[in-house]
Coordinates of C-alpha atoms in Angstrom, one line a residue:
M1 CA -6.9 33.6 69.5
L2 CA -10.3 35.1 69.0
F3 CA -10.7 36.3 72.5
F4 CA -7.3 37.9 72.9
G5 CA -7.5 39.3 69.4
L6 CA -10.6 41.3 70.5
C7 CA -9.0 42.2 73.8
I8 CA -5.9 43.7 72.4
D9 CA -7.7 46.0 70.0
R10 CA -10.2 47.1 72.8
F11 CA -7.9 47.3 75.8
G12 CA -4.4 47.5 74.4
R13 CA -1.4 45.3 73.6
R14 CA 0.2 45.5 77.0
M15 CA -2.9 44.0 78.7
G16 CA -3.0 41.2 76.2
V17 CA 0.7 40.3 76.6
I18 CA 0.5 40.2 80.4
A19 CA -2.7 38.2 80.3
T20 CA -1.5 35.5 77.9
T21 CA 1.7 35.0 79.8
L22 CA -0.3 34.5 83.1
F23 CA -2.5 31.9 81.5
L24 CA 0.5 30.1 79.9
V25 CA 2.5 29.8 83.1
L26 CA -0.6 28.8 85.2
G27 CA -1.6 26.2 82.7
I28 CA 1.9 24.6 82.6
V29 CA 2.1 24.6 86.5
L30 CA -1.3 22.8 86.7
S31 CA -0.3 20.4 84.0
T32 CA 2.9 19.4 85.8
A33 CA 1.0 18.9 89.0
S34 CA -1.9 16.9 87.4
H35 CA -3.2 14.1 89.8
G36 CA -6.4 12.2 90.7
T37 CA -7.7 9.3 92.6
T38 CA -8.0 7.4 89.3
P39 CA -6.2 7.7 86.0
T40 CA -9.3 9.2 84.5
G41 CA -9.4 11.9 87.0
M42 CA -5.8 12.7 86.5
F43 CA -6.3 13.0 82.7
W44 CA -9.3 15.3 83.2
M45 CA -7.2 17.6 85.4
M46 CA -4.5 17.5 82.7
I47 CA -7.0 18.2 80.0
I48 CA -8.4 21.3 81.9
A49 CA -4.8 22.5 82.8
R50 CA -3.7 22.1 79.1
G51 CA -6.8 24.1 78.2
V52 CA -5.7 27.0 80.4
A53 CA -2.2 26.9 78.9
G54 CA -3.7 26.7 75.4
L55 CA -5.8 29.8 76.0
G56 CA -2.6 31.6 76.8
A57 CA -0.6 30.1 74.0
G58 CA -3.3 30.7 71.5
G59 CA -3.6 34.3 72.5
E60 CA 0.2 34.7 71.9
Y61 CA -0.5 34.5 68.1
A62 CA -2.5 37.8 68.0
V63 CA -0.9 39.6 70.9
C64 CA 2.8 39.1 70.1
T65 CA 2.5 39.4 66.4
A66 CA 0.7 42.7 66.6
Q67 CA 3.1 44.0 69.1
A68 CA 6.1 42.8 67.2
L69 CA 4.9 44.3 63.9
E70 CA 4.0 47.7 65.3
S71 CA 7.3 47.9 67.2
A72 CA 9.3 47.0 64.1
D73 CA 7.5 49.8 62.3
S74 CA 8.5 52.5 64.7
N75 CA 11.2 54.1 62.7
A76 CA 12.6 54.1 59.3
T77 CA 15.7 51.9 60.2
L78 CA 13.6 49.2 61.7
R79 CA 11.0 49.4 59.0
K80 CA 13.5 48.3 56.4
K81 CA 13.9 45.0 58.4
R82 CA 10.2 44.7 59.5
G83 CA 9.6 41.4 57.8
F84 CA 12.8 39.9 59.1
L85 CA 12.2 41.1 62.8
V86 CA 8.6 39.8 62.7
A87 CA 9.5 36.5 61.3
I88 CA 12.2 35.7 63.9
S89 CA 10.1 36.8 66.7
T90 CA 7.1 34.6 65.7
N91 CA 7.7 31.6 63.5
L92 CA 11.4 31.1 64.3
A93 CA 10.7 31.4 68.0
I94 CA 7.8 28.8 67.7
I95 CA 9.9 26.3 65.8
S96 CA 12.8 26.8 68.3
G97 CA 10.3 25.7 70.9
F98 CA 9.2 22.7 69.0
V99 CA 12.8 21.6 68.5
G100 CA 13.8 22.4 72.1
S101 CA 10.9 20.3 73.4
S102 CA 11.9 17.4 71.2
I103 CA 15.4 17.6 72.5
V104 CA 14.2 17.7 76.1
S105 CA 12.0 14.7 75.5
V106 CA 14.9 12.8 74.2
I107 CA 17.1 13.6 77.2
V108 CA 14.3 12.8 79.6
I109 CA 13.4 9.5 77.9
A110 CA 17.1 8.5 77.8
A111 CA 17.3 9.3 81.5
Y112 CA 14.6 6.8 82.1
H113 CA 16.3 4.3 79.9
G114 CA 13.5 4.4 77.4
K115 CA 10.9 2.9 79.8
A116 CA 7.5 4.4 80.2
S117 CA 7.0 6.4 83.5
D118 CA 4.9 9.3 84.9
G119 CA 8.1 11.0 85.6
I120 CA 8.8 11.6 81.9
W121 CA 5.7 13.7 81.2
R122 CA 5.9 15.5 84.5
I123 CA 9.4 16.5 84.0
C124 CA 8.9 17.6 80.5
F125 CA 5.9 19.8 81.5
G126 CA 7.9 21.1 84.5
I127 CA 10.9 22.1 82.4
G128 CA 8.6 24.0 80.2
I129 CA 7.8 26.4 83.0
F130 CA 11.5 27.5 83.2
V131 CA 13.2 26.8 79.8
S132 CA 10.5 27.2 77.2
C133 CA 12.1 29.1 74.4
H134 CA 9.9 32.1 73.6
A135 CA 10.7 35.2 71.5
I136 CA 9.2 38.6 71.9
V137 CA 9.9 42.1 71.1
T138 CA 10.3 43.9 74.4
N139 CA 10.9 47.4 73.1
L140 CA 11.5 49.1 69.9
R141 CA 14.9 47.5 69.2
L142 CA 15.4 44.4 71.4
I143 CA 14.3 40.8 70.8
L144 CA 14.9 38.6 73.7
F145 CA 14.7 34.9 74.2
Q146 CA 14.0 34.3 77.9
L147 CA 12.4 32.0 80.4
P148 CA 8.6 32.3 80.8
L149 CA 8.8 33.8 84.3
T150 CA 11.5 36.2 83.2
I151 CA 9.3 37.1 80.1
F152 CA 6.6 38.1 82.5
F153 CA 9.0 40.6 84.2
F154 CA 9.9 42.2 80.9
R155 CA 6.4 42.2 79.6
M156 CA 5.2 44.2 82.7
R157 CA 7.5 47.0 81.3
L158 CA 5.9 47.0 77.9
I159 CA 3.9 49.9 76.6
D160 CA 1.4 50.1 73.8
S161 CA 2.9 50.9 70.4
T162 CA 2.7 54.4 69.1
Q163 CA 0.6 53.2 66.1
Y164 CA -1.9 51.7 68.4
R165 CA -2.1 54.7 70.6
R166 CA -2.7 56.9 67.5
H167 CA -5.5 54.8 65.8
A168 CA -7.2 52.6 68.5
I169 CA -11.0 52.2 68.3
R170 CA -12.2 51.2 71.8
S171 CA -15.9 51.6 71.2
K172 CA -18.5 51.6 68.4
V173 CA -16.2 49.4 66.2
P174 CA -17.3 49.6 62.5
Y175 CA -17.3 45.9 61.8
L176 CA -19.5 46.0 58.7
L177 CA -17.4 48.8 57.1
A178 CA -14.2 46.9 57.9
L179 CA -15.5 43.6 56.4
K180 CA -16.6 45.4 53.4
M181 CA -13.2 46.9 52.8
Y182 CA -11.1 43.9 53.9
W183 CA -13.1 40.8 53.1
R184 CA -10.8 39.7 50.3
Q185 CA -7.6 40.0 52.3
L186 CA -9.3 38.2 55.2
L187 CA -10.4 35.4 53.0
G188 CA -7.0 35.0 51.5
C189 CA -5.2 35.1 54.9
C190 CA -7.6 32.6 56.4
A191 CA -7.4 30.2 53.4
A192 CA -3.6 30.3 53.4
W193 CA -3.3 29.7 57.1
F194 CA -5.9 26.9 57.0
L195 CA -4.0 25.1 54.2
Y196 CA -0.7 25.6 55.8
D197 CA -1.7 24.2 59.3
F198 CA -3.7 21.4 57.5
V199 CA -0.2 20.2 56.2
V200 CA 2.4 21.3 58.8
Y201 CA 0.7 20.1 62.1
P202 CA 0.0 16.5 60.9
F203 CA 3.5 16.2 59.4
N204 CA 5.0 17.5 62.7
L205 CA 2.8 15.3 65.0
L206 CA 3.1 12.2 62.7
A207 CA 6.9 12.5 62.3
P208 CA 7.7 9.7 64.9
T209 CA 5.1 7.5 63.2
L210 CA 6.4 8.3 59.7
V211 CA 10.0 7.6 60.7
Q212 CA 9.0 4.5 62.7
G213 CA 7.4 3.0 59.6
F214 CA 10.9 2.4 58.1
S215 CA 11.7 -0.1 60.8
T216 CA 9.9 -2.5 63.1
H217 CA 12.8 -2.4 65.6
Q218 CA 13.1 1.3 66.5
T219 CA 12.8 2.2 70.1
L220 CA 10.8 5.0 71.4
L221 CA 14.0 7.0 72.0
Q222 CA 15.2 6.4 68.5
S223 CA 11.8 7.4 67.0
V224 CA 11.5 10.6 69.0
G225 CA 15.2 11.4 68.2
W226 CA 14.7 11.1 64.4
S227 CA 11.6 13.2 64.5
A228 CA 13.5 15.8 66.5
L229 CA 16.1 15.9 63.7
V230 CA 13.4 16.2 61.0
N231 CA 11.7 19.1 62.8
A232 CA 15.1 20.8 63.3
F233 CA 15.3 21.3 59.5
A234 CA 12.6 23.9 59.8
L235 CA 14.9 26.2 61.7
P236 CA 17.2 27.2 58.8
G237 CA 14.1 27.4 56.7
A238 CA 12.5 29.9 59.0
F239 CA 15.7 32.0 59.0
L240 CA 16.1 31.9 55.2
G241 CA 12.5 33.0 54.8
A242 CA 13.1 35.9 57.2
L243 CA 16.0 37.0 55.1
L244 CA 13.9 36.9 51.9
L245 CA 10.9 38.7 53.2
D246 CA 12.3 42.2 52.9
R247 CA 14.3 41.4 49.7
I248 CA 11.9 39.8 47.3
G249 CA 8.6 40.5 49.0
R250 CA 6.0 38.9 51.1
R251 CA 3.8 37.2 48.4
Q252 CA 6.8 36.1 46.5
T253 CA 8.4 34.5 49.6
Y254 CA 5.0 32.9 50.4
A255 CA 4.6 31.4 46.9
L256 CA 8.3 30.3 46.7
G257 CA 8.1 28.3 49.8
W258 CA 4.8 26.6 48.9
S259 CA 5.9 25.8 45.4
I260 CA 9.2 24.1 46.6
V261 CA 7.2 22.2 49.2
C262 CA 5.0 20.8 46.3
V263 CA 8.1 19.6 44.6
F264 CA 9.6 17.8 47.6
G265 CA 6.2 16.3 48.5
F266 CA 5.7 14.9 45.1
V267 CA 9.2 13.5 45.0
I268 CA 8.9 11.8 48.4
G269 CA 5.4 10.4 47.6
G270 CA 6.4 9.2 44.1
A271 CA 9.7 7.6 45.3
M272 CA 8.4 6.2 48.6
M273 CA 9.0 2.6 47.6
P274 CA 12.7 3.1 46.8
L275 CA 13.2 5.3 49.8
Q276 CA 12.3 2.5 52.0
H277 CA 15.7 1.1 51.4
I278 CA 17.5 4.5 51.8
F279 CA 16.4 5.8 55.2
P280 CA 18.9 8.7 55.6
L281 CA 17.8 10.1 52.1
F282 CA 14.2 10.0 53.3
V283 CA 15.1 11.9 56.5
V284 CA 16.9 14.6 54.4
L285 CA 14.0 14.9 51.9
Y286 CA 11.5 15.0 54.7
G287 CA 13.5 17.6 56.5
L288 CA 13.7 19.8 53.4
F289 CA 9.9 19.4 53.0
Q290 CA 9.5 20.8 56.6
S291 CA 12.2 23.5 56.0
F292 CA 10.5 25.1 53.0
L293 CA 7.1 25.0 54.8
S294 CA 8.8 27.5 57.1
V295 CA 10.4 29.4 54.4
G296 CA 7.1 30.4 52.8
P297 CA 3.9 30.1 54.7
G298 CA 5.5 29.5 58.1
D299 CA 7.1 32.9 58.1
C300 CA 4.6 34.7 56.0
N301 CA 1.4 33.7 57.8
F302 CA 2.0 35.9 60.8
L303 CA 3.4 38.8 58.9
V304 CA 1.0 39.0 56.1
S305 CA -2.1 38.4 58.4
S306 CA -1.0 41.4 60.5
E307 CA 0.2 43.7 57.8
S308 CA -2.9 43.3 55.6
F309 CA -5.2 45.0 58.1
P310 CA -5.3 48.4 59.9
T311 CA -4.1 48.9 63.4
P312 CA -7.6 49.4 65.1
L313 CA -8.7 45.9 64.0
R314 CA -5.4 44.2 63.7
G315 CA -6.1 41.9 66.5
H316 CA -9.5 41.0 65.4
F317 CA -8.5 39.9 61.8
L318 CA -5.2 38.4 62.9
G319 CA -6.8 36.3 65.7
F320 CA -9.6 35.1 63.3
A321 CA -7.1 34.0 60.7
A322 CA -5.0 32.2 63.2
A323 CA -8.1 30.5 64.6
I324 CA -9.1 29.3 61.1
G325 CA -5.6 27.9 60.8
K326 CA -5.9 25.9 63.9
A327 CA -9.2 24.6 62.7
G328 CA -7.1 23.4 59.7
A329 CA -4.6 21.8 62.0
A330 CA -7.3 19.8 63.8
I331 CA -9.0 18.7 60.6
G332 CA -5.7 17.9 58.8
T333 CA -4.4 15.8 61.7
T334 CA -7.6 13.8 61.8
V335 CA -7.9 13.3 58.1
L336 CA -4.2 12.4 57.5
S337 CA -4.0 10.1 60.5
N338 CA -7.0 8.2 59.2
V339 CA -5.6 8.0 55.8
L340 CA -2.2 6.7 57.1
N341 CA -4.0 4.0 59.0
D342 CA -6.6 3.0 56.3
F343 CA -4.0 1.4 54.0
P344 CA -2.9 -2.2 54.4
T345 CA 0.8 -1.2 54.5
K346 CA 2.5 1.8 56.3
T347 CA 4.5 2.5 53.1
R348 CA 1.4 3.0 51.0
G349 CA -0.2 5.2 53.7
Q350 CA 3.0 7.3 53.9
Q351 CA 3.0 7.7 50.2
V352 CA -0.5 8.9 50.0
I353 CA -0.3 11.5 52.7
F354 CA 2.8 13.1 51.1
L355 CA 0.9 13.3 47.8
I356 CA -2.1 14.8 49.7
G357 CA 0.1 17.3 51.4
S358 CA 1.7 18.3 48.1
G359 CA -1.7 18.7 46.5
I360 CA -2.8 21.0 49.2
S361 CA 0.4 23.0 48.8
V362 CA -0.5 23.5 45.2
A363 CA -3.8 25.0 46.3
G364 CA -1.9 27.1 48.9
T365 CA 0.4 28.6 46.2
L366 CA -2.6 29.6 44.2
V367 CA -4.3 31.2 47.1
V368 CA -1.3 33.1 48.0
W369 CA -0.6 34.4 44.5
F370 CA -4.1 35.5 43.7
M371 CA -5.5 36.6 47.1
I372 CA -2.6 38.0 49.2
P373 CA -1.9 41.7 48.7
N374 CA 1.4 43.3 48.5
H375 CA 2.4 45.1 51.7
N376 CA 2.8 48.9 52.2
E377 CA 6.1 50.4 53.1
D378 CA 4.8 51.5 56.4
L379 CA 1.6 50.7 58.6
E380 CA 0.5 54.3 58.5
T381 CA -0.4 54.1 54.9
E382 CA -3.0 51.4 55.4
D383 CA -4.2 53.2 58.7
A384 CA -4.7 56.4 56.7
K385 CA -6.7 54.6 54.0
F386 CA -8.9 53.0 56.6
R387 CA -9.5 56.2 58.4
A388 CA -10.4 58.0 55.1
Y389 CA -12.8 55.2 54.1
L390 CA -14.6 55.4 57.5
E391 CA -15.0 59.2 57.1
E392 CA -16.3 58.8 53.5
N393 CA -19.0 56.4 54.9
G394 CA -20.1 58.8 57.7
Y395 CA -18.2 57.2 60.6
D396 CA -17.0 59.7 63.3
T397 CA -13.2 59.2 63.5
T398 CA -12.6 62.0 66.1
A399 CA -12.6 59.5 68.9
M400 CA -10.0 57.2 67.4
G401 CA -6.7 57.0 69.4
I402 CA -6.0 57.2 73.1

């Protein structure tokens, strides 16, 4: 995220798009082929291969969001739907990948009759090379959902956006001036993304564990199947959020999603004991909890963290905010996993982590409302302000653009 955020501002969006795709496909291929003379050796190869894929996947956050945003701002017609277009080409596409991978896992596990086998993970990794659902904006009007190798073909035809070609700064980047002007927006975006990932990643990764806690007789297939259903609730939430962005505004959608998550989280946490006897109701409430995480912060993180900054440094700031978010994901997963396991009963542990998640959502709502700025109608407005600010402070802007 950090590396490719710097690269796309220095070398262009097209270069970043192609490079991230190469790393992603190479990493998945190596993961599928992981082997070794010992199990430890095989796992080390898999770790390295997943690291290569992670470099590409992480880079997608800055690369694709910046390209999607600038492409959706290219004319007045698209600009009116900019929020919707960016949301469905970022968050909705990612969630589709999560749900699709869960469905693939269910099918493969069922094909192996629920028995553990090396073939399960190899097939799941291998399928990812060809059927990973991924959304990108390939030109000024078209959003495609394609296979990774097909994506590479289309991405080779991409060109840098008009906005980037007009305002790019490829040398002597005014970092101190940029931080002086945008520190508040950067702090707000980083804090909001950190808090969101602190909640959403643990609740996604722990979904099988949370669902399994309702029964001691669930098979692996049933547990993964239920978690796939829970995660699927996020899809309509992402679409609803995309519809709201251009209608009620970014900050309003952001705060609305967070606040409703608070309500569902406190309800689930407070009623966890009775819910132990009404499993379908727990699944529905848990699904709605996931859904509104997508309505608000899920859709808005990408959009707001890219709109809040000028084109010359969009990749820098967006990549940094996304990286802080992933730090939140790692910390949140560790903390909530330990909390879940520290209680004598699974029910009590589940209750506590939902209450913690809701408390963090309250903090997220406050951060968004007081630290996230309203967006400009077009990207050029912010770029003009930044250029004027640089000129006022003695920076030579004649070399900006390519």
